[in-house]
CSV table of C-alpha atoms in Angstrom, one decimal:
chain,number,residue,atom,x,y,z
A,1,UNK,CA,-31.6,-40.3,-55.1
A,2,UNK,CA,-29.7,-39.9,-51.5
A,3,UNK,CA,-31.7,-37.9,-50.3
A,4,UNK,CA,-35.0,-40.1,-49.6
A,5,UNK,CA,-32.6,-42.2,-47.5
A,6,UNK,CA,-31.2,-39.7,-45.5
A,7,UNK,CA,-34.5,-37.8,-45.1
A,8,UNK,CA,-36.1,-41.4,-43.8
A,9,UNK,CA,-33.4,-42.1,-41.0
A,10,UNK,CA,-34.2,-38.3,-39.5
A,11,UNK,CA,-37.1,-37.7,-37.1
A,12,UNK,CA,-39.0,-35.5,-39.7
A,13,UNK,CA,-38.6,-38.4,-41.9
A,14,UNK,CA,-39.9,-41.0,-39.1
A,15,UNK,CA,-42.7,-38.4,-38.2
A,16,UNK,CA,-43.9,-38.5,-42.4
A,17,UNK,CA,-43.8,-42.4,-43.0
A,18,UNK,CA,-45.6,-43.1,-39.2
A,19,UNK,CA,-48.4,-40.2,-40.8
A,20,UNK,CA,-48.8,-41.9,-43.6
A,21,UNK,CA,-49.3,-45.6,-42.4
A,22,UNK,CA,-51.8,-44.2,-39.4
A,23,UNK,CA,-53.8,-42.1,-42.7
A,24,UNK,CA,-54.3,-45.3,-43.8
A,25,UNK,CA,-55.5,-47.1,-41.1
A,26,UNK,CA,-57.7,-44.8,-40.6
A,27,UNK,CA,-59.2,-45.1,-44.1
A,28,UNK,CA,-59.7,-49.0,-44.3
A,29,UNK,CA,-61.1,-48.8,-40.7
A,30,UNK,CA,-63.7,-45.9,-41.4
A,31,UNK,CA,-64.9,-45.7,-45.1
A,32,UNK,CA,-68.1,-47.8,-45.0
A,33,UNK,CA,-69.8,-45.3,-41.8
A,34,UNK,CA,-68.2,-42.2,-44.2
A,35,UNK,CA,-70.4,-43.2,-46.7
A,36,UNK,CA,-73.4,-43.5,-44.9
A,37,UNK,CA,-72.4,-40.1,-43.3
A,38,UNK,CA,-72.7,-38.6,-46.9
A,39,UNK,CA,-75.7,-39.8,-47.7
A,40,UNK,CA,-77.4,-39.0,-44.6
A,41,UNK,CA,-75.8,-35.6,-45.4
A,42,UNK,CA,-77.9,-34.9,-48.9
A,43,UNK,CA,-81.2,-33.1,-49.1
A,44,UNK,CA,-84.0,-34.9,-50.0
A,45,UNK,CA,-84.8,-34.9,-53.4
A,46,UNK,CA,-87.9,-32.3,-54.6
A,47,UNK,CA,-91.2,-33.1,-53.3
A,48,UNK,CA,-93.3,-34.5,-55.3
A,49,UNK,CA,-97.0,-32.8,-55.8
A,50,UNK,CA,-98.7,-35.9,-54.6
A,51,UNK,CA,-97.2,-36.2,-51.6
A,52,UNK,CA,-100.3,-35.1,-49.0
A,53,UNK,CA,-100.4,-36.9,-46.4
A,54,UNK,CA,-98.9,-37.0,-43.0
A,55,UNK,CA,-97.9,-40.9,-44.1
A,56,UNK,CA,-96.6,-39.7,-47.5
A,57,UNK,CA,-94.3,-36.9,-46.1
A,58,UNK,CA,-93.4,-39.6,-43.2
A,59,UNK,CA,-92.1,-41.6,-46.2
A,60,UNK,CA,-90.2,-38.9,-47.4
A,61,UNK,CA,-88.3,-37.8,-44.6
A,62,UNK,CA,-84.5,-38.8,-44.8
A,63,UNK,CA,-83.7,-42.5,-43.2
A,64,UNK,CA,-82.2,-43.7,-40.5
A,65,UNK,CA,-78.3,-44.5,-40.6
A,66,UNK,CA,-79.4,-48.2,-39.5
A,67,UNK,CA,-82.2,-48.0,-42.0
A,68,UNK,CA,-79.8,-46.7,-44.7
A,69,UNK,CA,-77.2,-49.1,-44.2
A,70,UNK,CA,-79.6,-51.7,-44.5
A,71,UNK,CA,-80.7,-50.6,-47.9
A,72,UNK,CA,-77.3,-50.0,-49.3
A,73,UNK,CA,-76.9,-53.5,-48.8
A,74,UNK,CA,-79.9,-54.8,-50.0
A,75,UNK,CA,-79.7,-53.2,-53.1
A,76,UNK,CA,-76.2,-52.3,-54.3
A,77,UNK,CA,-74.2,-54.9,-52.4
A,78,UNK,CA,-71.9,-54.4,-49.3
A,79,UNK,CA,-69.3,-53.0,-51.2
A,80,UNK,CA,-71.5,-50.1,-52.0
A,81,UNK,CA,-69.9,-49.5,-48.7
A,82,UNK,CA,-66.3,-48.7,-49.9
A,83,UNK,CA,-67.1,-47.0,-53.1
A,84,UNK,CA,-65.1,-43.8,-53.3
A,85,UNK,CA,-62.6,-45.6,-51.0
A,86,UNK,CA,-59.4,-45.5,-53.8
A,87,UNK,CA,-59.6,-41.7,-53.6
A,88,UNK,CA,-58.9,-41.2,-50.4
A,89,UNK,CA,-56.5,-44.3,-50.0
A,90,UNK,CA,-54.4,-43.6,-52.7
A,91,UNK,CA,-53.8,-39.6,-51.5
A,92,UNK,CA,-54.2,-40.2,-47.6
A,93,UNK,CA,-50.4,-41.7,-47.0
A,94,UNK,CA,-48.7,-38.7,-48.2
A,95,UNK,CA,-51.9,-36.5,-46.8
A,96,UNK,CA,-51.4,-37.7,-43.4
A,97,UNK,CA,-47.7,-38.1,-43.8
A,98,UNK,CA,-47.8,-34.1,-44.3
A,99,UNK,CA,-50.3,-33.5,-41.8
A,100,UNK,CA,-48.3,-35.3,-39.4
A,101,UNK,CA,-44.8,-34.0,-40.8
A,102,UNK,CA,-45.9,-30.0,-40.4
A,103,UNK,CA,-47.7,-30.4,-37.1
A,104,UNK,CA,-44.6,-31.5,-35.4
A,105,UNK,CA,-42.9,-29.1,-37.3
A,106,UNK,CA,-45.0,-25.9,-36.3
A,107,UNK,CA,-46.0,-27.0,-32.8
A,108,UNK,CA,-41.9,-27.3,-31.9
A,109,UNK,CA,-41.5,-23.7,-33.6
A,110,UNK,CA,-44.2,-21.9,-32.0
A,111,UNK,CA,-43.6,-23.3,-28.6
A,112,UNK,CA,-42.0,-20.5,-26.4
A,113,UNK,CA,-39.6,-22.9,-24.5
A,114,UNK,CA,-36.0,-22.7,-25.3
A,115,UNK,CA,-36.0,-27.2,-23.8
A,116,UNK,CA,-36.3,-29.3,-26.3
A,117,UNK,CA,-36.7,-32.8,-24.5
A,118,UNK,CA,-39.8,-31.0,-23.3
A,119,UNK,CA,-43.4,-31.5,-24.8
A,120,UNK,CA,-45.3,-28.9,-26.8
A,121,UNK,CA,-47.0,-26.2,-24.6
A,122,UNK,CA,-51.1,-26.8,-25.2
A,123,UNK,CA,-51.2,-23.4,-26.9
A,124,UNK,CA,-48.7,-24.3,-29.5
A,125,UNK,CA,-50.4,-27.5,-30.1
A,126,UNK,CA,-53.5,-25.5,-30.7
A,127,UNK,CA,-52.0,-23.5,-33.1
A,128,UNK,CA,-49.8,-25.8,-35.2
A,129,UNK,CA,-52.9,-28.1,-35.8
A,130,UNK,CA,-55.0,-24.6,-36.9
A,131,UNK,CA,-52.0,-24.0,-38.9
A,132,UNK,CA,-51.8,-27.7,-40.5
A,133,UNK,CA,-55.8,-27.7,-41.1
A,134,UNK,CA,-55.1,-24.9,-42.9
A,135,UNK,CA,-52.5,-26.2,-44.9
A,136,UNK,CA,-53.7,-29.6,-45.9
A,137,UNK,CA,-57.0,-28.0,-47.4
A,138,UNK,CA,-54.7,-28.0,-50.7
A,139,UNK,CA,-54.3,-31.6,-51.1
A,140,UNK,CA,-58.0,-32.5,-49.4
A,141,UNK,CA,-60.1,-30.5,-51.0
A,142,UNK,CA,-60.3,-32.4,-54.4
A,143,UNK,CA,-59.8,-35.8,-53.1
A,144,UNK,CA,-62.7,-34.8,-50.9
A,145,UNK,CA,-65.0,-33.8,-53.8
A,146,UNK,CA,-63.8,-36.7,-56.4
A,147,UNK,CA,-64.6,-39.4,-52.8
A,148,UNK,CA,-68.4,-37.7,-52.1
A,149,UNK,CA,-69.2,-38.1,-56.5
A,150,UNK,CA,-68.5,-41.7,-56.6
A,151,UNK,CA,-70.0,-42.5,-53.4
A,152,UNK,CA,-73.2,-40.6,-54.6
A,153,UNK,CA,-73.2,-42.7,-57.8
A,154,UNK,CA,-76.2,-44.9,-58.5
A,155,UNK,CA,-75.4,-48.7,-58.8
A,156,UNK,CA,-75.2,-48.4,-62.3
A,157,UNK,CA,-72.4,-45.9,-61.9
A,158,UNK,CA,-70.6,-44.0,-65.5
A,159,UNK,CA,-67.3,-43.3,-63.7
A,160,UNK,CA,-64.9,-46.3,-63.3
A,161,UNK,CA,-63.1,-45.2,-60.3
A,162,UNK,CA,-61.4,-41.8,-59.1
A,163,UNK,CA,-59.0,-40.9,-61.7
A,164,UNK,CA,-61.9,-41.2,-64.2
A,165,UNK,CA,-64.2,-39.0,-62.1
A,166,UNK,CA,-61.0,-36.8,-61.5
A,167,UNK,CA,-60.9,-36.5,-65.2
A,168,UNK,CA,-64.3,-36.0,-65.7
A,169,UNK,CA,-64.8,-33.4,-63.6
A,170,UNK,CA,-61.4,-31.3,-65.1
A,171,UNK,CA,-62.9,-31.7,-68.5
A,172,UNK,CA,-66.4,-30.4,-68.0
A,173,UNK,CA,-65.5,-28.0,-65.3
A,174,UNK,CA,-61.1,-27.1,-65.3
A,175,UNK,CA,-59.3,-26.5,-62.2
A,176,UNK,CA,-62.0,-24.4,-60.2
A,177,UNK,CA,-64.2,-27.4,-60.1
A,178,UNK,CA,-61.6,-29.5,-58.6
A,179,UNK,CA,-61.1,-27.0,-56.1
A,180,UNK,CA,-64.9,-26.5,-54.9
A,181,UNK,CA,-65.5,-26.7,-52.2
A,182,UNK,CA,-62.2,-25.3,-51.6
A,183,UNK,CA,-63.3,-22.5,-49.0
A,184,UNK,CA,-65.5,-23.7,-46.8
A,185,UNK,CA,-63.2,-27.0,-46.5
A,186,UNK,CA,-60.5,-24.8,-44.8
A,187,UNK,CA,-63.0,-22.6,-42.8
A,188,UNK,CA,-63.7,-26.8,-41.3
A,189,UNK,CA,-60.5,-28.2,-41.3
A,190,UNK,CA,-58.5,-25.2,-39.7
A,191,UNK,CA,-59.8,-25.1,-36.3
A,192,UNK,CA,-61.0,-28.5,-36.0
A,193,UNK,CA,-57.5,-29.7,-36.7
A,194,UNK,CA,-56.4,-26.9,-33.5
A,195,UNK,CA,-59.3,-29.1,-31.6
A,196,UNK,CA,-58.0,-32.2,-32.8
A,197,UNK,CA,-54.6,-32.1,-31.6
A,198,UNK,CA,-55.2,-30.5,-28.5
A,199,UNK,CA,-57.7,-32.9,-27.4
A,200,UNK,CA,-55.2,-35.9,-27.9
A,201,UNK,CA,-52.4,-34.6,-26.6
A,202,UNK,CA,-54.1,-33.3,-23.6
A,203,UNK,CA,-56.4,-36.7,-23.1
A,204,UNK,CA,-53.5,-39.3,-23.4
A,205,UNK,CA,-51.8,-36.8,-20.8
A,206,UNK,CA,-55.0,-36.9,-18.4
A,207,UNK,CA,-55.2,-40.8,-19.3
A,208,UNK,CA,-51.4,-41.8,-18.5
A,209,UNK,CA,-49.9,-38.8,-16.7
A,210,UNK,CA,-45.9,-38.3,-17.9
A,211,UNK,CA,-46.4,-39.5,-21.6
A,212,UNK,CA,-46.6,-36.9,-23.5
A,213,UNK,CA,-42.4,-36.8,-22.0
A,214,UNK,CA,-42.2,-40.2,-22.2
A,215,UNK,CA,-44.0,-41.5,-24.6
A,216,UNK,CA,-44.5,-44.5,-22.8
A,217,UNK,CA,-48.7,-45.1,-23.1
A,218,UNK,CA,-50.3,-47.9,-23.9
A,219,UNK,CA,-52.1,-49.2,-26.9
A,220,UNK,CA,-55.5,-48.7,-25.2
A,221,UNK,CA,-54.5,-45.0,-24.1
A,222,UNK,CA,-53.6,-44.0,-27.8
A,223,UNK,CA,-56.7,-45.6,-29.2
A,224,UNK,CA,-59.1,-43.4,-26.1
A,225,UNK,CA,-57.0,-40.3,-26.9
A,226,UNK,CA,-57.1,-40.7,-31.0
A,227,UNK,CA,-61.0,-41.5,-30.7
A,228,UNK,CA,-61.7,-38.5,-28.4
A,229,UNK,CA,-59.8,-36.0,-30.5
A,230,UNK,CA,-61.8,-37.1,-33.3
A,231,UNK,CA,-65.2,-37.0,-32.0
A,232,UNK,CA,-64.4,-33.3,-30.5
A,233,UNK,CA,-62.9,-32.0,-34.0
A,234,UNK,CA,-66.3,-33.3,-35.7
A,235,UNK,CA,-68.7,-32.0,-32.8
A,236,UNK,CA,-66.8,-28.6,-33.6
A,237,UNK,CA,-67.2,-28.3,-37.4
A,238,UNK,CA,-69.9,-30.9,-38.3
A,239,UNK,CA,-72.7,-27.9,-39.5
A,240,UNK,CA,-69.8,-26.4,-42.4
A,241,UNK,CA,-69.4,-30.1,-42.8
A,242,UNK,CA,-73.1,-30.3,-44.2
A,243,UNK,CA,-72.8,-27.3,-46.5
A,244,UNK,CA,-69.7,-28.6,-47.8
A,245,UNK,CA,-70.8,-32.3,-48.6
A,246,UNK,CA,-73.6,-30.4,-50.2
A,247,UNK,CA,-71.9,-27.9,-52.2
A,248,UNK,CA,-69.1,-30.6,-53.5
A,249,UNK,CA,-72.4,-33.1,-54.7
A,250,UNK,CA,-74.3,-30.6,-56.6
A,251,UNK,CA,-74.4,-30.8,-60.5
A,252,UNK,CA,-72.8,-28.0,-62.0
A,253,UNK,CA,-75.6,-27.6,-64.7
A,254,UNK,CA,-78.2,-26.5,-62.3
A,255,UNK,CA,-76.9,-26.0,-59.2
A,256,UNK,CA,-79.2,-25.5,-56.3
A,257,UNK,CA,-76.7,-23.5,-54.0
A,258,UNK,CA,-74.7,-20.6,-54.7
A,259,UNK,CA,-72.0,-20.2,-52.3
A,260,UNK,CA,-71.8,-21.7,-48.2
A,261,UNK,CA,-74.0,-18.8,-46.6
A,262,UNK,CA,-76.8,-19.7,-49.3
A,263,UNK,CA,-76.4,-23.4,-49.2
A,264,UNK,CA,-76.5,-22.7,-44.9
A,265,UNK,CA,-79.8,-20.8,-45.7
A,266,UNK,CA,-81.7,-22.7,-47.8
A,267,UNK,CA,-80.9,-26.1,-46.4
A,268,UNK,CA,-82.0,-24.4,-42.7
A,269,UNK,CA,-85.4,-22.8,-44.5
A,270,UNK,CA,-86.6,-25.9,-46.3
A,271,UNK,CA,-85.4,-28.7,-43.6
A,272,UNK,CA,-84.8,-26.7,-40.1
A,273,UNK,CA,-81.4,-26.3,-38.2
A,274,UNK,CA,-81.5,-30.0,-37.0
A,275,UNK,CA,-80.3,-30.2,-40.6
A,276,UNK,CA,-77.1,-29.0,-39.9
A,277,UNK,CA,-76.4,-32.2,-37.5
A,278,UNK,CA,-77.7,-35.1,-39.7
A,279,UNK,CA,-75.5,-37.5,-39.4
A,280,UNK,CA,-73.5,-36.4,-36.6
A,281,UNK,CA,-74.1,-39.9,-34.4
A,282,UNK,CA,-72.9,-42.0,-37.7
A,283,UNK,CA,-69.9,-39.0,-38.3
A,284,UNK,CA,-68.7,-39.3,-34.2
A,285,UNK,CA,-69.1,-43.7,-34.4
A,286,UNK,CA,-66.5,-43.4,-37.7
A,287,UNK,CA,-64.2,-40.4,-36.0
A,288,UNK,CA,-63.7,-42.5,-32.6
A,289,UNK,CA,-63.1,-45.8,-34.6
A,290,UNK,CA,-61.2,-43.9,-37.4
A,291,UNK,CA,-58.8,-41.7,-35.6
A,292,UNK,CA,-58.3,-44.5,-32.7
A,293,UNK,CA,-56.7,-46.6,-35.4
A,294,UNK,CA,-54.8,-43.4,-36.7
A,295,UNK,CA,-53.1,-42.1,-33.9
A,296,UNK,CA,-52.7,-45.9,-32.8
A,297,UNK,CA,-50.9,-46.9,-36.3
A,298,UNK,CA,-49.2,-43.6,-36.2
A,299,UNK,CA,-47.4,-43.9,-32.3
A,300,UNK,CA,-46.5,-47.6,-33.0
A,301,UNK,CA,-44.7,-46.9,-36.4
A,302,UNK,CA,-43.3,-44.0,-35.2
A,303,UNK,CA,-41.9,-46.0,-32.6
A,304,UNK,CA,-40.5,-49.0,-34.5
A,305,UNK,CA,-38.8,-46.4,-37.1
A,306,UNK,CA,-37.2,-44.6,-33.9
A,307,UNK,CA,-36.0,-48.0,-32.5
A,308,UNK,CA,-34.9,-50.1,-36.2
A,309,UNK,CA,-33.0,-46.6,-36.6
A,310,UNK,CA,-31.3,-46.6,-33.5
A,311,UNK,CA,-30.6,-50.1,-34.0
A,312,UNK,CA,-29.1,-49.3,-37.2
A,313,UNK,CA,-26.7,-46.5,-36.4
A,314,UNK,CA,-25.3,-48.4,-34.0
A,315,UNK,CA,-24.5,-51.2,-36.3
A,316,UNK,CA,-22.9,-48.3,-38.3
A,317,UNK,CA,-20.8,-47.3,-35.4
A,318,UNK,CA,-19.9,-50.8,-34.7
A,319,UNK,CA,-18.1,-51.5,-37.9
């Protein structure tokens, strides 16, 4: 029992609780434009024999984001919008608190540099965040495939919330169908996490020269800096995003891809490469908004835990 105490008064201890209150910033501030990413991100159900003319396949095609939104609302209610949100929520403190945790971690131990009051080399930070990607596919993977089900669901949904879907899933399909998705998760994640951290660290550099020593920016810089990291890690890895929201919402039963090379064929065949970027302005709107508020949430705990604790010892050392 002492050791949650200790291990919260170090800096690996600040470094996990400021991760997991920016992970959940993130979350509240983002989940409605994840959803509509999603559901932008699904094929278009079988065409239907009737459909002839130019109007009727016009009908078909898939909506707009604004168009979509718009009908969410209008028929299932605006919290439609943050179905699927518990999932993610109730995982994405100790996710980001990990994420956070072994990036500092690994981007201190691959740096070449023997000074420690220096910053990260640019290299390591690549690295580590390829390295953490990597890493955190383990706990995202499922909370990933339980978050795309329930925000699928029609109105009239079966599953009660994500434990039950969690459940349901295990039962019908064991472990490997908790993990699908598994693969082409880290082939995303890995190097759009090296993206991600470089682009932050190297923006809020370029954006307030001397911080990244300091650590002196403003709230403005780390909301810039977060929201460009994020919109460059999606540019990146948005196409393996496609195949994987589509692999992780198939039924099981039937499914209609076999693997990510033929869900990247068949979904390029039937509905042409622009496929692979549907979504991408609603994906980029929720990264800059999202990871704004993350690495905001995450630099301003980070810094009250430094200072309370500094406070603190010297209370100690004063009686």
């Amino acid at each position: 029992m002492e050791f949650w105490p200790e291990f919260l008064a170090t800096s690996g201890g600040h470094e996990f609780v400021a991760g997991g209150v920016g992970g959940m910033a993130g979350v509240l501030a983002g989940h409605p434009l994840d959803t509509l990413r999603v559901r932008l991100q699904q094929p278009p159900p079988p065409a239907s024999p009737g459909i002839t003319t130019p109007a009727a396949r016009l009908a078909a095609r898939p909506p707009s984001a604004v168009a979509l939104l718009r009908g969410i609302v209008r028929a299932e209610g605006p919290s439609a919008l943050y179905r699927g949100m518990a999932a993610p929520l109730a995982s994405v403190a100790f996710q980001n608190a990990m994420v956070f945790q072994v990036y500092a971690i690994l981007s201190r131990s691959l740096d070449s540099r023997t000074c420690t009051s220096e910053p990260p080399s640019y290299t390591s930070v690549a690295l580590a965040g390829i390295g953490t990607g990597a890493l955190q596919t383990l706990i995202l993977s499922p909370v990933e495939l339980v978050k795309i089900k329930l925000q699928l669901e029609a109105a009239g949904r079966r599953h009660r919330g994500p434990a039950d879907m969690a459940r349901d899933i295990f039962r019908r399909e064991g472990l490997r169908g908790i993990y699908r998705g598994l693969t082409v998760t880290a082939l995303r994640d890995a190097p759009s996490h090296g993206v991600y951290f470089w682009t932050y660290e190297y923006a809020r550099e370029r954006l307030h020269p001397g911080c990244r020593r300091t650590g002196q920016e403003s709230l403005g810089t780390m909301l810039v800096s977060g929201g460009l990291a994020g919109v460059a890690s999606w540019v990146c890895c948005y196409p393996l995003d496609v195949v994987k929201s589509r692999l992780q919402a198939q039924a099981q039963t039937h499914p209609r891809y076999r693997g990510v090379v033929d869900c990247f064929r068949k979904s390029v065949r039937e509905e042409g490469f622009p496929v692979l970027w549907r979504g991408l302005g609603t994906a980029v709107a929720r990264a800059f908004v999202v990871n704004g508020a993350i690495f905001s949430a995450y630099e301003l705990a980070l810094r009250f835990l430094v200072r309370n604790n500094g406070q603190t010892m010297q209370v100690m050392e004063e009686h």
